[in-house]
XYZ file of N, CA and C in Angstrom:
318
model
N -0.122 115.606 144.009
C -0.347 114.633 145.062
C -1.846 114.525 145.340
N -2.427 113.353 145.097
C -3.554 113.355 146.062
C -3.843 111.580 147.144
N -4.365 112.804 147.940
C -4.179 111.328 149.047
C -5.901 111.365 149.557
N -6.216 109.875 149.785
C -7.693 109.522 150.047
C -7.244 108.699 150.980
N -8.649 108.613 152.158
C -7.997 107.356 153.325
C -9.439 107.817 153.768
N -9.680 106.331 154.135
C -10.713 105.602 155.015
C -10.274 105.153 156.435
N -10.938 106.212 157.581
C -10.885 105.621 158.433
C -11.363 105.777 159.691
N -11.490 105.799 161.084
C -12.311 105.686 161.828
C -12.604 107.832 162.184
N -13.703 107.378 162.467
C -14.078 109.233 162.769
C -13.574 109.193 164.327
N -13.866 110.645 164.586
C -13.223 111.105 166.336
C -14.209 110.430 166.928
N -16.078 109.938 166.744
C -16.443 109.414 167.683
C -16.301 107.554 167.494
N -15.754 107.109 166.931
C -14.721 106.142 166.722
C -16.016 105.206 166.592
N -17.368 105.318 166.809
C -18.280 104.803 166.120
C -18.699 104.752 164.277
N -18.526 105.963 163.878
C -18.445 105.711 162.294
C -17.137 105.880 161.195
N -16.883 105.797 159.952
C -15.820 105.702 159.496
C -15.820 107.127 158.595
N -14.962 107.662 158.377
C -14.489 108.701 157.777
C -14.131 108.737 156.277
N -14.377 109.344 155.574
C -13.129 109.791 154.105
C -12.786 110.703 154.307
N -11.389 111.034 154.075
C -10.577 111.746 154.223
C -9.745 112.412 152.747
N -9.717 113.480 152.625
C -8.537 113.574 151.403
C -7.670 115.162 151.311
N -6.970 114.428 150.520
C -6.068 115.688 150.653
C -5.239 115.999 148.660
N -5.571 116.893 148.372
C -5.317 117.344 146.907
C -4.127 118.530 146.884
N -3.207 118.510 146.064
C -2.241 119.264 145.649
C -3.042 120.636 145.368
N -2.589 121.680 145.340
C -3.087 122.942 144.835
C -3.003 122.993 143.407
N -2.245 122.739 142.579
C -1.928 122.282 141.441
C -3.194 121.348 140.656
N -3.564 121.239 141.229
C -4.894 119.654 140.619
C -5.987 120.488 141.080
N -5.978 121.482 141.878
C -7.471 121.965 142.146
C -8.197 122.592 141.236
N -9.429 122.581 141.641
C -10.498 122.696 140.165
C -10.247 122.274 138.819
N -9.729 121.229 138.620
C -9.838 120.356 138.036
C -10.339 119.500 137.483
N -11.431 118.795 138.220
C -12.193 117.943 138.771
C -11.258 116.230 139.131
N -10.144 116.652 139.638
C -9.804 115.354 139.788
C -10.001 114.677 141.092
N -10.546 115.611 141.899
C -11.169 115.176 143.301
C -12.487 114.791 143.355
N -13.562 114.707 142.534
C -14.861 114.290 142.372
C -14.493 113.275 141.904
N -13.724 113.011 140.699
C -13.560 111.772 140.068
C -13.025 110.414 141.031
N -12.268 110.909 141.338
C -11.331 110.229 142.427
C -11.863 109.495 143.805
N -12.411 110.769 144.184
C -13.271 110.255 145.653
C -14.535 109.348 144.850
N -15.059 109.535 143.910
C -16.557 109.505 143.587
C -16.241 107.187 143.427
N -14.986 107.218 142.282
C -14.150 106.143 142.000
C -14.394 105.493 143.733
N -13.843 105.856 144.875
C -13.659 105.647 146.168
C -14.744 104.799 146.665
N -15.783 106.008 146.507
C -17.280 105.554 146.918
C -18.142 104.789 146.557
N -17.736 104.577 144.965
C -18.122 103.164 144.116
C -17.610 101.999 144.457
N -16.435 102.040 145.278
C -16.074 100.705 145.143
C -16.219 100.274 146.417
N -16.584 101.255 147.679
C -17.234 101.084 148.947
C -18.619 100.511 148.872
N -19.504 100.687 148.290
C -20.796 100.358 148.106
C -20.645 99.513 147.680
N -19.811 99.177 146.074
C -19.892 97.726 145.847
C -19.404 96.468 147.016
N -18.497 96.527 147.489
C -18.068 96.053 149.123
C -18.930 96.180 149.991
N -19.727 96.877 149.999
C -20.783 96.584 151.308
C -20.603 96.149 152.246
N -19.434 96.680 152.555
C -19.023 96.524 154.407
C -19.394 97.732 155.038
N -19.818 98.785 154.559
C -20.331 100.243 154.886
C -21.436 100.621 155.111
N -22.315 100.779 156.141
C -24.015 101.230 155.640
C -23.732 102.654 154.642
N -23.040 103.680 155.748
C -22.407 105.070 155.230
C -21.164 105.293 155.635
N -20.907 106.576 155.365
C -19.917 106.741 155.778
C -19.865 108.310 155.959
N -18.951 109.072 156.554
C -18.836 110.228 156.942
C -17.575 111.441 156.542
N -18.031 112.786 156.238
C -16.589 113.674 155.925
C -16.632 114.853 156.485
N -15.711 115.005 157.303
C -15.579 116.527 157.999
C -14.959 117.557 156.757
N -15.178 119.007 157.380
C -14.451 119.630 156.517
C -14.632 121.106 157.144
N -13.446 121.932 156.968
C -13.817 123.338 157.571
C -15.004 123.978 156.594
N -15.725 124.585 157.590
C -16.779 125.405 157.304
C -16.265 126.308 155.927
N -15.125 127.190 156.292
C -14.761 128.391 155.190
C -14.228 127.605 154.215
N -14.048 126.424 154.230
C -13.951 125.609 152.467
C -14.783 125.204 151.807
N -15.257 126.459 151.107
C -16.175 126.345 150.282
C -16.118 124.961 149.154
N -14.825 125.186 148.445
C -15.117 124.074 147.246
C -14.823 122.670 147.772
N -14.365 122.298 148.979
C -14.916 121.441 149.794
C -16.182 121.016 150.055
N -17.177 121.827 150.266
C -18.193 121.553 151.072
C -19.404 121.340 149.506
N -18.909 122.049 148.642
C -19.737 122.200 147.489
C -19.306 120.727 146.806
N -18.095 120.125 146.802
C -17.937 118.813 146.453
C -18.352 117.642 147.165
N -18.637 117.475 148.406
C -19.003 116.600 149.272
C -20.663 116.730 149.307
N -21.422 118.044 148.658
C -23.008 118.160 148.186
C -22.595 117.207 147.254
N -22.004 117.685 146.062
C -22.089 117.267 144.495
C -21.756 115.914 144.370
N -20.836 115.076 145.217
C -20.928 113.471 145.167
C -22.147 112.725 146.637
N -23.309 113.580 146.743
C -24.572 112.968 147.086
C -24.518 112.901 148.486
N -23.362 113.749 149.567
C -23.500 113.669 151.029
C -24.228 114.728 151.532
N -24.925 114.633 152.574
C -26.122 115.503 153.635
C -25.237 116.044 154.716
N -25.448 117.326 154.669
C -25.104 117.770 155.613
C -25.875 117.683 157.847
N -24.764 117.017 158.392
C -25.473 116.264 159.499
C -25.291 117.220 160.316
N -24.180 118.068 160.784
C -24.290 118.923 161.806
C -22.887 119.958 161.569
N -22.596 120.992 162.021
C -21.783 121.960 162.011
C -21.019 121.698 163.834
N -20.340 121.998 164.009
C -18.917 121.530 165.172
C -17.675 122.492 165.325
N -17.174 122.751 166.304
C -16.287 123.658 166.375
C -14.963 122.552 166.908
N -14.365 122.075 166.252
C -12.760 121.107 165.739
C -11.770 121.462 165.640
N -10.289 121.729 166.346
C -9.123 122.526 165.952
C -9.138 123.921 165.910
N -10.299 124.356 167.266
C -10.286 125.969 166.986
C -11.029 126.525 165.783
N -11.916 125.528 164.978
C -12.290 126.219 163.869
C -13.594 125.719 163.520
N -14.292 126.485 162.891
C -15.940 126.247 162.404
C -16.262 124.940 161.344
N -16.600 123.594 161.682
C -16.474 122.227 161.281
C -17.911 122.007 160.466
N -18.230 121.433 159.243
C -19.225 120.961 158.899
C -18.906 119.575 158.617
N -19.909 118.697 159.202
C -19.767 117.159 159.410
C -20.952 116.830 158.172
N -20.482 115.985 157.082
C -21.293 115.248 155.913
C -21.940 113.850 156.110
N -22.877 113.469 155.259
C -22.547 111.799 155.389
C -23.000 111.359 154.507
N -23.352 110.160 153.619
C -23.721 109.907 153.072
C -24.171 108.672 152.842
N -24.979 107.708 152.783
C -25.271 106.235 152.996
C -25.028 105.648 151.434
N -24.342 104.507 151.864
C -23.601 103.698 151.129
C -23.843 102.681 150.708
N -24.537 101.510 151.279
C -25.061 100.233 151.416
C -26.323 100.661 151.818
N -27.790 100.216 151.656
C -29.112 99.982 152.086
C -29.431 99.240 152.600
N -29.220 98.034 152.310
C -29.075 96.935 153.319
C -27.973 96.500 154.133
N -27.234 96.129 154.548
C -26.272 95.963 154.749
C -26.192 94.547 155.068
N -27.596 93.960 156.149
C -27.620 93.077 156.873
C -27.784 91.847 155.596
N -28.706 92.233 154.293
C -29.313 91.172 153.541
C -27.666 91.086 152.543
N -26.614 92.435 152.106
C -25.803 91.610 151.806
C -25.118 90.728 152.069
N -24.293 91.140 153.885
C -24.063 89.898 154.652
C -24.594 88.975 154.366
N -25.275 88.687 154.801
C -26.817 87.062 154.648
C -26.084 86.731 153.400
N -26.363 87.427 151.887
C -25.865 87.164 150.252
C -24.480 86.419 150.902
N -23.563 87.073 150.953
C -22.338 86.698 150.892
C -22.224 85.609 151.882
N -22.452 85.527 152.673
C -22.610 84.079 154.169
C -23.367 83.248 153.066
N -24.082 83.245 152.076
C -24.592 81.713 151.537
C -23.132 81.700 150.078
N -22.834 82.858 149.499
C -21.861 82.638 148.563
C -20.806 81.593 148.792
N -20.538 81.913 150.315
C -19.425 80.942 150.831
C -19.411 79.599 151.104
């Protein structure tokens, strides 16, 4: 099983990725591929400046995959009783001049 989802973070100002992988598929690499697939096709869409990924602190090959597909670590948080590292990563550079692009495409 793996499940990916886009969607609003707890401060309901930025948007989230989310995922969730079978134990079976882990270390694999089918979660870099997968999310990475995700994030390509977000940027190409450019409805995103960035976007954002929580993850517990003690998940390591979590936190080492969310480095390795190009996200910064923004702040550490205590979430569900437990030690939180918050990612992010920017997606779009402009955002405003693709708008503008696409408003004359139309």
């Amino acid at each position: 099983m793996i499940l990916i989802e886009i969607g609003p973070y707890h401060n309901g100002m930025e948007q989230e990725i989310s995922y969730q992988f079978a134990p079976e598929v882990w270390g694999q690499g089918y979660a870099k591929e997968a999310i990475q697939a995700v994030l390509v096709f977000l940027s190409e869409q450019g409805t995103l400046e960035s976007i954002i990924a929580e993850t517990q602190k003690k998940n390591i090959r979590s936190c080492r995959l969310l480095e390795a597909l190009g996200f910064k670590k923004r702040e550490s948080l205590i979430r569900f009783h437990q030690p939180q590292m918050v990612y992010g990563k920017r997606l779009c550079k402009n955002i405003k001049a693709y708008k503008a692009f696409n408003e004359k495409l139309e």
